[in-house]
Every structure is written in C-alpha cells, then in structure tokens.
Tab-separated table of C-alpha atoms in Angstrom:
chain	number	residue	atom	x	y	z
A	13	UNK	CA	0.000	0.000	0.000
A	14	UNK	CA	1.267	3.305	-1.326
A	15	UNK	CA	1.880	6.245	1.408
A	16	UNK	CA	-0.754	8.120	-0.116
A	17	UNK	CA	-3.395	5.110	-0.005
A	18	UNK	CA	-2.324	4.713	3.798
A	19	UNK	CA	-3.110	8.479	4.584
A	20	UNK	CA	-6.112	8.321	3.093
A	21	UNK	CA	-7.171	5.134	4.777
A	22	UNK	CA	-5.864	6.580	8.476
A	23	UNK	CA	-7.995	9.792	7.444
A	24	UNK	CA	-11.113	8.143	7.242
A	25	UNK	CA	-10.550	6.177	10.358
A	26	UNK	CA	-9.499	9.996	12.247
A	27	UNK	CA	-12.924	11.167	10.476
A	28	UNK	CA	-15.159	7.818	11.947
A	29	UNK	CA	-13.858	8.139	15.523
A	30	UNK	CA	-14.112	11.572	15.431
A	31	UNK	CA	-17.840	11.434	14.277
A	32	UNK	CA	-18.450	8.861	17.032
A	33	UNK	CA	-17.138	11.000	19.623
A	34	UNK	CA	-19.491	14.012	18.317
A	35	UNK	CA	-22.402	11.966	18.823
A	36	UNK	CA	-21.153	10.526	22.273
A	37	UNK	CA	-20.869	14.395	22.962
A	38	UNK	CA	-24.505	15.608	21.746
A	39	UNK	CA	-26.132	12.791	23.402
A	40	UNK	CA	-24.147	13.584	26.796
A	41	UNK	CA	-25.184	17.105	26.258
A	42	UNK	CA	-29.150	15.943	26.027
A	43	UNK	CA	-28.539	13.913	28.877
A	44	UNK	CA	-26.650	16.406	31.224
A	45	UNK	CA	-28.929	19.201	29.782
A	46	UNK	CA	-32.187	17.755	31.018
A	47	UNK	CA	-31.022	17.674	35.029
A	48	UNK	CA	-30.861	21.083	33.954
A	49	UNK	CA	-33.836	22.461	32.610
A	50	UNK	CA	-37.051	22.737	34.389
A	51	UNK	CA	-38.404	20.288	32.423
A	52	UNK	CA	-36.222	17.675	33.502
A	53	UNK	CA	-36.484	14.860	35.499
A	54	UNK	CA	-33.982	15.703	38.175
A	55	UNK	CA	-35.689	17.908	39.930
A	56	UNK	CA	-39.265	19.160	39.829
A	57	UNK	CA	-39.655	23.332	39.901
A	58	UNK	CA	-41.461	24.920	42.559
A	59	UNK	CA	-42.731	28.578	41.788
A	60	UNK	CA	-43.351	31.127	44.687
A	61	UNK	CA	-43.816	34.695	45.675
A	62	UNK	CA	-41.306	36.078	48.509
A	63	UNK	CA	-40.655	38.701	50.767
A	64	UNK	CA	-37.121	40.587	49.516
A	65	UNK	CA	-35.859	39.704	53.027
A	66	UNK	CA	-35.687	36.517	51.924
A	67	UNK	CA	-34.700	36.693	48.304
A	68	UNK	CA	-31.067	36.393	49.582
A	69	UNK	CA	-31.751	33.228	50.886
A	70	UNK	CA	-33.105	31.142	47.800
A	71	UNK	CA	-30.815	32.519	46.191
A	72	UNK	CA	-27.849	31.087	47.972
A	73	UNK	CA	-25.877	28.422	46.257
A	74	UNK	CA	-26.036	26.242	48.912
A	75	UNK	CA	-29.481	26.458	49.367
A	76	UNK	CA	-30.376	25.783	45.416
A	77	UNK	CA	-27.802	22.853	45.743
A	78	UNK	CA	-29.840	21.324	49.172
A	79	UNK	CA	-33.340	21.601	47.751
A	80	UNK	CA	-32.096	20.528	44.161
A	81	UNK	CA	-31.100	17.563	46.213
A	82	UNK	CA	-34.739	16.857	47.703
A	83	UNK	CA	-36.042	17.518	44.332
A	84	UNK	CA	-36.859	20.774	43.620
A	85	UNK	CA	-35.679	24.004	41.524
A	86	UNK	CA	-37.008	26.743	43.019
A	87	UNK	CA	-37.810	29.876	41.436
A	88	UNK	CA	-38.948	33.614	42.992
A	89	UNK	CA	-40.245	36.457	42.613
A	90	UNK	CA	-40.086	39.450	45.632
A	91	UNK	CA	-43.002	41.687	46.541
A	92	UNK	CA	-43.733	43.386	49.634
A	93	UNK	CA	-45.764	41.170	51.857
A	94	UNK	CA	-49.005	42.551	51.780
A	95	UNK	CA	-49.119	43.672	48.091
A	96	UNK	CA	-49.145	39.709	47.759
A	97	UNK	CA	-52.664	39.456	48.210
A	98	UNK	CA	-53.035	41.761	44.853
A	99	UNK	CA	-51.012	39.490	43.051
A	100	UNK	CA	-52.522	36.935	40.325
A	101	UNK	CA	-51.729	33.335	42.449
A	102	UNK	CA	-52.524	31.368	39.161
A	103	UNK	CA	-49.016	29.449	38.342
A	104	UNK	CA	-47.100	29.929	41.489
A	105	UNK	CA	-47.196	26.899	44.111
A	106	UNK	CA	-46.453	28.992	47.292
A	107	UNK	CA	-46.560	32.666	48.515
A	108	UNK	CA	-44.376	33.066	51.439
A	109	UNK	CA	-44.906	36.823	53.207
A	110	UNK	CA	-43.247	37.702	55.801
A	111	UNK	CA	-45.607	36.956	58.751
A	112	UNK	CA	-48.961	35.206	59.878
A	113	UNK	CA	-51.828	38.377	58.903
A	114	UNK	CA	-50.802	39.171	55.250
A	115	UNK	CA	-50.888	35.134	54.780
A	116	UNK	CA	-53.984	35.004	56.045
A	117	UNK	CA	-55.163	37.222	53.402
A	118	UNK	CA	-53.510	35.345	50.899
A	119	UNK	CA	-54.900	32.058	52.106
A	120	UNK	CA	-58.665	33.259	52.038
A	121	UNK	CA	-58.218	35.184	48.508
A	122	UNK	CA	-57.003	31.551	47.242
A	123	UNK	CA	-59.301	29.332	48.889
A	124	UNK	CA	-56.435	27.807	50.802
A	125	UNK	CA	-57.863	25.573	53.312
A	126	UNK	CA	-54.397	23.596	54.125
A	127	UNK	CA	-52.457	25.089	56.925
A	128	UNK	CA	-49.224	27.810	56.497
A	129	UNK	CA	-46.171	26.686	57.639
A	130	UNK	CA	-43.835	29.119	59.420
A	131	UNK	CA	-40.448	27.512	58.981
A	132	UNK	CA	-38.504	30.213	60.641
A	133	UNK	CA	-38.778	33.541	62.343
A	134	UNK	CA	-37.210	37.084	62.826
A	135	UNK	CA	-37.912	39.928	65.236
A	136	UNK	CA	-38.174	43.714	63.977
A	137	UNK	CA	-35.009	45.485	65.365
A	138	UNK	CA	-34.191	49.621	64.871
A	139	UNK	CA	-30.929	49.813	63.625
A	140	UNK	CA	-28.976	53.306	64.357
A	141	UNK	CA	-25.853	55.026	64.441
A	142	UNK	CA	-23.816	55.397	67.228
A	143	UNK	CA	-23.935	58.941	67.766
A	144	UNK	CA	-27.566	58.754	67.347
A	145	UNK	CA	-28.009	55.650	69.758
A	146	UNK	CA	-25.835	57.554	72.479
A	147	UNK	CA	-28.433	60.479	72.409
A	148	UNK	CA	-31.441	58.910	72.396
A	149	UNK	CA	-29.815	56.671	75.679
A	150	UNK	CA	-28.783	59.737	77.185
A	151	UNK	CA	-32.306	61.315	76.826
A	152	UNK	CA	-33.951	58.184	78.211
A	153	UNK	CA	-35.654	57.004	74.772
A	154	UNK	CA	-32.952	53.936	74.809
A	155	UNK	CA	-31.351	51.842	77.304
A	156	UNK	CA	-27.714	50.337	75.594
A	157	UNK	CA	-25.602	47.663	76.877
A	158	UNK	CA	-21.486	47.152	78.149
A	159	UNK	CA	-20.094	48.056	74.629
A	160	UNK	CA	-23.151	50.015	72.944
A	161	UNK	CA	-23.438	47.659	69.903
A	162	UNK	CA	-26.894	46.891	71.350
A	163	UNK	CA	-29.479	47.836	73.739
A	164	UNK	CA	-33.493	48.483	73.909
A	165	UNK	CA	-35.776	51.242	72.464
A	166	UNK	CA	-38.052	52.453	75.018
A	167	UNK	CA	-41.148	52.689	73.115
A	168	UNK	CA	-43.665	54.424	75.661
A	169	UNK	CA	-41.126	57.311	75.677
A	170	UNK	CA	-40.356	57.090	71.856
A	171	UNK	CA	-43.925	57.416	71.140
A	172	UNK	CA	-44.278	60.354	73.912
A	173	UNK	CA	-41.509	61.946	71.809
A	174	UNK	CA	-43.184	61.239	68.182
A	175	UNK	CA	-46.474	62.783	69.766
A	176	UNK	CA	-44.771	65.774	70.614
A	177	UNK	CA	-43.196	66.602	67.342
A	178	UNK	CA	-39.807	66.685	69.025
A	179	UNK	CA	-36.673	67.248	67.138
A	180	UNK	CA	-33.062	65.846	67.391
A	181	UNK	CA	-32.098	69.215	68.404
A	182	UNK	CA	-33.759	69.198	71.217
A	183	UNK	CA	-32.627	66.065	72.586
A	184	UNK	CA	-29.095	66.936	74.765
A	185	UNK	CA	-26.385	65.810	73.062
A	186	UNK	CA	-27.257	66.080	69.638
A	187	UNK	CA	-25.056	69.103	69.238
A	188	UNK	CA	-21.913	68.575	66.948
A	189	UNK	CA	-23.561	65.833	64.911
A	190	UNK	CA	-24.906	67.581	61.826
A	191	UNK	CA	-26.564	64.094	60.661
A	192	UNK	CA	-28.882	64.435	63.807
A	193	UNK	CA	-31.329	67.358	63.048
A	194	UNK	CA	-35.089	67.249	61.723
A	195	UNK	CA	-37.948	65.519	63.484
A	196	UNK	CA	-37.216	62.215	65.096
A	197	UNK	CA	-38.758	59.382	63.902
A	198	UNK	CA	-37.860	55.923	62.680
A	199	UNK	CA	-37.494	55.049	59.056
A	200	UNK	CA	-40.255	51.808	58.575
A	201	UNK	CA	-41.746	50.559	55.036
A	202	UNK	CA	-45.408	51.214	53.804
A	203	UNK	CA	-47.299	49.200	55.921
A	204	UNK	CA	-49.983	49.121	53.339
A	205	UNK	CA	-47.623	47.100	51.098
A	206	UNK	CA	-45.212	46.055	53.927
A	207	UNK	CA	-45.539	43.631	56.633
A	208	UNK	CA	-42.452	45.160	58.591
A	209	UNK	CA	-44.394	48.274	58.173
A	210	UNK	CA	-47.518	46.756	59.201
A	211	UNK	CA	-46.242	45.330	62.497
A	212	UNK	CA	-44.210	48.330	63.556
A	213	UNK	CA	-47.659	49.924	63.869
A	214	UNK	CA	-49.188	47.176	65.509
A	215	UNK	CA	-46.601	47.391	67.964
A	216	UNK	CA	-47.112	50.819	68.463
A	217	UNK	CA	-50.856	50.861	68.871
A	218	UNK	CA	-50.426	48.100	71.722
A	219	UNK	CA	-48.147	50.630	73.484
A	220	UNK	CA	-50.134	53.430	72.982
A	221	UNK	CA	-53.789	51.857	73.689
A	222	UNK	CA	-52.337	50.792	76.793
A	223	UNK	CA	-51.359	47.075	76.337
A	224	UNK	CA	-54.518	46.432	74.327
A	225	UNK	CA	-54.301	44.819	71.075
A	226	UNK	CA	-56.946	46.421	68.290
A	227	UNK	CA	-59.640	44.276	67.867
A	228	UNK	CA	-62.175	46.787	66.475
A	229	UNK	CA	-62.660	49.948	64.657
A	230	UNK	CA	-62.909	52.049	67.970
A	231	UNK	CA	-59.085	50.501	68.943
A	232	UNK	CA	-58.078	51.831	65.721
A	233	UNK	CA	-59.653	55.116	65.932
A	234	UNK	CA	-57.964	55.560	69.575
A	235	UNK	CA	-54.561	54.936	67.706
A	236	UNK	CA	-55.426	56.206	64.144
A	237	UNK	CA	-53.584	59.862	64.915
A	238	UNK	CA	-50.617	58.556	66.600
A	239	UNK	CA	-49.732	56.233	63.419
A	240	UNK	CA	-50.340	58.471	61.532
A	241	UNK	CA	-47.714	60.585	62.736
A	242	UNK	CA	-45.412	58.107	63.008
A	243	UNK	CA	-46.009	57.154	59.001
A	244	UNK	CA	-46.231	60.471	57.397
A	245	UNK	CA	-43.470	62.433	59.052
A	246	UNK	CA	-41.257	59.639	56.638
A	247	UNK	CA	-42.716	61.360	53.426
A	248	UNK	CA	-42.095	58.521	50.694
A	249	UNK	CA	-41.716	54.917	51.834
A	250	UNK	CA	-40.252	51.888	50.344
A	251	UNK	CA	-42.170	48.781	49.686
A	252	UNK	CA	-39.639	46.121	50.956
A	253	UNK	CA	-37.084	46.332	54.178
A	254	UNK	CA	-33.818	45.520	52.125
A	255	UNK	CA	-33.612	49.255	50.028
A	256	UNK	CA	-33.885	51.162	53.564
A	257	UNK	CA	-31.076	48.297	55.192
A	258	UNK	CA	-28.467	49.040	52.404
A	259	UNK	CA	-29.327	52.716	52.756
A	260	UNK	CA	-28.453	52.978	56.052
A	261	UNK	CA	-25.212	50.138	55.888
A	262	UNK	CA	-23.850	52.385	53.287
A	263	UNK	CA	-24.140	55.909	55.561
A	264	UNK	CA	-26.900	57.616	53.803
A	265	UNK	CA	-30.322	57.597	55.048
A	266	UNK	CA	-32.224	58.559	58.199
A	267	UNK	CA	-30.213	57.395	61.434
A	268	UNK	CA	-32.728	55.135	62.397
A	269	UNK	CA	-34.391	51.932	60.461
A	270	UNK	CA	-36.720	49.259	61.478
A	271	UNK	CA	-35.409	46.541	60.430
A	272	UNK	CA	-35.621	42.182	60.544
A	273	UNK	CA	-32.827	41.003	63.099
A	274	UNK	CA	-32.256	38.721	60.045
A	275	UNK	CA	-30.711	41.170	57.628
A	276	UNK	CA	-28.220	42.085	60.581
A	277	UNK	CA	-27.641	38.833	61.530
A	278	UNK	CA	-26.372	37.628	58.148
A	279	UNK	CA	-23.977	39.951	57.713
A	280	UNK	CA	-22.540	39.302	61.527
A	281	UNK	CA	-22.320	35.884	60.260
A	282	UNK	CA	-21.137	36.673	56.671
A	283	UNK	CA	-18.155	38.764	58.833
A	284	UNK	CA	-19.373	42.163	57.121
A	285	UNK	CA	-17.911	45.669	58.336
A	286	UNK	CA	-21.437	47.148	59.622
A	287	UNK	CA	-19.486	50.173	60.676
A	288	UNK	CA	-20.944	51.951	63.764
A	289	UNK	CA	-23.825	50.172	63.796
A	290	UNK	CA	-25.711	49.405	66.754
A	291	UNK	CA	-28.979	47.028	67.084
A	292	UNK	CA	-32.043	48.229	69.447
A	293	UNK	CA	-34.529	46.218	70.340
A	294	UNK	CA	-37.815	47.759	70.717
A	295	UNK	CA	-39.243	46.753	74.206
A	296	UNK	CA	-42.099	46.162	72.827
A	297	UNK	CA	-42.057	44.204	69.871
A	298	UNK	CA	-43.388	42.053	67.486
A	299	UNK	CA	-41.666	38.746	65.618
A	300	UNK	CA	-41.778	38.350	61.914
A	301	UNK	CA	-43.316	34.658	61.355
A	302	UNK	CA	-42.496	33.966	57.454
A	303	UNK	CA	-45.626	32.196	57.333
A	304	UNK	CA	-45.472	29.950	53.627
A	305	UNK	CA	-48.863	29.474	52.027
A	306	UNK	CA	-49.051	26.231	50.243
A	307	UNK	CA	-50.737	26.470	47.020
A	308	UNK	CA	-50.030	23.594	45.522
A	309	UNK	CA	-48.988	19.884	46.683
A	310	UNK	CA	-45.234	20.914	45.357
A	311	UNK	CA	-45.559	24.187	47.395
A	312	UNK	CA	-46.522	22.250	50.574
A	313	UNK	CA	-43.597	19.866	50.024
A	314	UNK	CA	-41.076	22.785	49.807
A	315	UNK	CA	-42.648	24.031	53.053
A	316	UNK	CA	-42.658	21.056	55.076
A	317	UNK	CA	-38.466	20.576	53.617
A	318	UNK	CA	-38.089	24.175	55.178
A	319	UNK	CA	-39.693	23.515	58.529
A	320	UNK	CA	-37.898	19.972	58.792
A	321	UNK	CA	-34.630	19.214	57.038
A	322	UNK	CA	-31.251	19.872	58.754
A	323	UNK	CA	-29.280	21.370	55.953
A	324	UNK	CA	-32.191	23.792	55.158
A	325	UNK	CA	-32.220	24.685	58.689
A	326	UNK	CA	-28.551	25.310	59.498
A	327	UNK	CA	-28.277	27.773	55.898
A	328	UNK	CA	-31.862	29.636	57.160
A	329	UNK	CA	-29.748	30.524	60.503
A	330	UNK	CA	-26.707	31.453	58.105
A	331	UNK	CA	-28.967	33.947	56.501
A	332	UNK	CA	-30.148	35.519	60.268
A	333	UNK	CA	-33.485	33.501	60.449
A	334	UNK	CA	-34.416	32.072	63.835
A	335	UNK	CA	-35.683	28.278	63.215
A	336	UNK	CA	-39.112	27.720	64.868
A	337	UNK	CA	-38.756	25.485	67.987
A	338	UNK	CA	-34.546	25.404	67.647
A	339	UNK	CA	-33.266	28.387	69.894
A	340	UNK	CA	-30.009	26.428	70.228
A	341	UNK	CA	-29.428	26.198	66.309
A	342	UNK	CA	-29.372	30.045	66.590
A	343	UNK	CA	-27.661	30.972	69.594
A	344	UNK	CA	-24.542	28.845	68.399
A	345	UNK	CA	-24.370	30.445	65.025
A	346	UNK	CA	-24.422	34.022	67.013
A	347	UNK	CA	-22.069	32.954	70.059
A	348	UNK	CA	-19.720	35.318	68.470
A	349	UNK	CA	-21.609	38.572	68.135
A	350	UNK	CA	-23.697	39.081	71.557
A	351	UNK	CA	-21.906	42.304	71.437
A	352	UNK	CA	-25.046	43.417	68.558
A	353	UNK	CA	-27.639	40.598	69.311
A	354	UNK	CA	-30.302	39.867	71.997
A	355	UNK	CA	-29.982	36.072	71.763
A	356	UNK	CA	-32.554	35.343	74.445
A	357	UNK	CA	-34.501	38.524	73.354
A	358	UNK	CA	-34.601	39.269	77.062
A	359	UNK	CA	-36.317	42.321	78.566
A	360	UNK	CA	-38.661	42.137	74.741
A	361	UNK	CA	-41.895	41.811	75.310
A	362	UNK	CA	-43.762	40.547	71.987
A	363	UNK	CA	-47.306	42.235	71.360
A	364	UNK	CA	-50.038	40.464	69.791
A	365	UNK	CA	-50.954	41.143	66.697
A	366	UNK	CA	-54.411	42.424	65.248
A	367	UNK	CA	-56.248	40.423	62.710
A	368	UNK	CA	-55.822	40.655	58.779
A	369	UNK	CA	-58.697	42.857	58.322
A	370	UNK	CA	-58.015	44.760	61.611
A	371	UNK	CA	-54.262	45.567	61.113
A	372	UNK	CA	-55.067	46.145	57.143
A	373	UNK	CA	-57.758	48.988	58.485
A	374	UNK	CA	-54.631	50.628	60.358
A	375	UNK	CA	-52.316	50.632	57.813
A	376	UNK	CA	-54.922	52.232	55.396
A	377	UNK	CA	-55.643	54.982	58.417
A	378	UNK	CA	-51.741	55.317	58.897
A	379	UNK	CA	-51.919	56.212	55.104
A	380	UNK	CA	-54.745	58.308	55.568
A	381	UNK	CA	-56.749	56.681	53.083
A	382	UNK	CA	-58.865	54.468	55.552
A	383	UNK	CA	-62.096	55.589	57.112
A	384	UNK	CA	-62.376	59.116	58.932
A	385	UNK	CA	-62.437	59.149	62.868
C-alpha cells in the first residue's frame, strides 16, 4: 500500500472516531442538559412569591444545591408582603410573606384551606448610628448595653416623643452631629404594602392603647392619629425592608431603620464591616413569622423541607433567620456577636398582633386613606 493510499485510509478512520465521539458528545449534552432544565427529570420546579428579606436566601448556592437535592428548583419572585394578596396566584405553588396576617389574606383570597407553615422567624429590630443611639440613651428614649453595639428602644417614651413633634435638636447631646437634626422618627416601610411596616404599627398601637391589642374599629380610631404621625413624618416609603437596610449600611439615610434582626444577623455571620452600627430592640415588639402558604402539593412539600430538614435549617440561621422550635441552632451560630444581638430577646416583650382585616384597616388609616375618625 502506497503512502498516499495509507493516509487516506488513516484519514477516514481519524474522520469515523471523530464522528463517534461528536455523537457521544450531543447525546451527553441531552442527557446532562435535562437535570438542567425545568423540564427535567432531576428535579421538579417549585414557583413562589417572597418577601425581599428573603430573596437572599433562595438565592444562595447552597441552598439551590440542598433543595435541588430533595427535588426541587425553586424559582422567585419578591413583593412586599401585603401587596401579595393583589397578586394573580394562578401558576405559582407557594406565597411566602413575611408573617402570619398578610398570609392570612392570601390564604382566604385563594381558597387555601391547608395550613401555612412558618419555617422560621425574625424579630423587627431599629438599627442606628452610634452617635444617634448615644443620644437617644442619654435622653432616656434607649437603654444600651457594656459596649453600645446593642441595647433596647423604650417605646412608651419614643412614642411620647413622636407625639410631641420633638426634634433631634432638642434632645441633649445632639449638638456637633450635623446628621442628627429634623424631626425624630424611625425610618419603617409602607405598611400598606409592607408587613415590617404593618407590624411596627401594631406594635405601636399596643403601646399606645395601653397594652390592648386592636380588635375593632374604635381601637383603631384611639390609635389612628398617633400612626399616623409616626407614618407620614417619613414622606415617601419603600415597599420592601432591604432598600432602607443598604441605605443605612452604606451611611446615607435617616439614622434610624426598622429593620428584621435577620438582615443584621447575616452579615454578623457573613463577617461584614457594619461600621458603627448598633442594634435596638424595641421593648415592645413584634416577631416576623415567614408564614409559607401552600398552594399547591409541590408548594406544601417545599414548606414542610423548610420547617424539617437539617441542611435547610442550618443555611436559614446562616442567613439571620431564627428556626421555629430550635433556639439552640441560633444561639450557636451568634455565640460570636452578643456584642449586637439579643440572643434570648430578654427584657422584649412581643405584642399580639391584630387580625388581617383589623391591622389592614390601620395601615390604610396610617396612610390616611382608611375611614375618617
């Protein structure tokens, strides 16, 4: 056999295995592709509405990777928790707000008659600067701890203060800080879109009315001017709690934000600079149950993996939640930053919260597009 008969010969044998190893490729590619795609059979996709506190959290590597291995892609969209209920529900499997009274809503507007699951928890927390912290301690509005990184809000005189109109200039100690000037209030979202919002003024109405949650128009009538107050003097709000947390993380903003203990409890975690930072608890209180509203079977399944699977559990506490009925899982993740937490959330008391309808009815009057008094 001539050279040139061998080359050819060797040529077609390059251009067979080479053609063999194209198809091995494309089919590999079909194969691989599939676990991929939300058609596949690897995993089965889950569709949901979520609070932007905890768009962080599906979105986390880890977490895609532990439900992916139970099954399930998961894909979200954010809205503020009470703007939920507006939403069309067709095609999603879950809506997960940020607490029990917007889910509610969402449960009856559905037709949901299974129960929510509330997987994991966060209290509202006023985050401030430490010049601004000092002064309201020093004026009796807040009560700080050994290192000042965290302390209460004393909400019977905060309110007192918020009735009055008062300004940071006339609180002692305010001179020399040109960022403290203006009325005093605390940045919070729209609590007619907002469950943060929302429950900041259900906290405040149990204050003010006395230690009496609203149960009826006449509670919110007694309250209705008060929350006002404390909503307007903001002028625009935002819709979700993360826009008003980076705000304030990266110095511009109003020196004081209600916040979830969650979005400061990541970054502690994550090691993040939070600057002068310092975490108040509000005395009075109340806790942020991300209540998930099973719409469909696959939404109930991602709920139940939430509430019940280790992995899930431990990377919810890595993104600030507090697990329901696991204190311990929390505390050990924080052991190094009691200097800004309340583990225990001692000397908090947590006020009840209205109904749906009720605490709707005072975010409308806070807005002052509710009812007349």
């Amino acid at each position: 056999m001539g050279f040139r008969e061998q080359s050819a010969r060797v040529r077609r044998i390059l251009g067979i295995v080479l053609a063999v190893l194209l198809l091995g490729g494309v089919a590999a590619a079909l194969v691989t592709g599939g676990d991929k795609d939300d058609s596949g059979t690897a995993t089965k996709t889950v569709r949901g509405v979520i609070g932007s506190e905890k768009a962080e959290f599906f979105a986390d590597p880890e977490v895609v990777k532990a439900l992916a291995a139970k099954g399930l892609t998961v894909r979200t969209e954010t809205s503020g928790s009470w703007d939920m209920e507006q939403l069309p529900l067709k095609g999603y499997d879950f809506a997960f707000p940020s607490a029990k009274a917007p889910a509610d809503g969402i449960r009856a507007k559905a037709k949901v008659t299974a129960a929510p699951l509330r997987p994991f928890y966060s209290p509202l927390v006023v985050v401030a600067h430490s010049a601004a912290a000092k002064v309201l301690a020093d004026n009796g509005l807040a009560a700080l701890g050994p290192g000042g990184r965290t302390g209460t809000l004393r909400m019977e005189p905060y309110l007192a203060a918020a009735r009055a109109d008062r300004t940071w200039q006339q609180l002692k100690g305010s001179a020399g800080h040109a960022e403290l000037s203006g009325t005093l209030f605390i940045t919070s979202t729209d609590p007619v879109a907002s469950n943060s919002g929302a429950l900041y003024l259900a906290a405040a109405s149990y204050v003010a009315d006395g230690g009496r949650v609203a149960g009826d128009k006449a509670a919110v009538d007694r309250t209705a001017p008060l929350l006002r107050k404390l909503t307007q003097v903001q002028g625009a709000q935002q819709s979700s709690s993360d826009a008003p947390f980076r705000d304030f993380v990266s110095g511009v903003g109003n020196p004081l934000v209600l916040v979830y203990e969650s979005q400061v409890a990541s970054q502690l975690i994550a090691r993040q600079d939070l600057g002068d930072l310092v975490v108040l608890y509000p005395d009075t209180t109340v806790n942020s149950d991300h209540t998930l509203v099973p719409l469909t079977e696959s939404g109930r399944t991602l709920g139940e993996l939430l509430s019940t699977d280790p992995e899930l559990r431990k990377l919810a506490v890595r993104h600030g939640f507090r697990p329901q009925g696991a204190a311990a899982e929390f505390t050990a993740a924080t052991a190094g930053h009691t200097g800004y937490l309340n583990q225990t959330l001692s000397g908090v008391r947590q006020a009840p919260v209205p109904t749906s309808p009720v605490l709707h009815e005072m975010a409308l009057r806070a807005r002052d597009q509710g009812a007349t008094a």
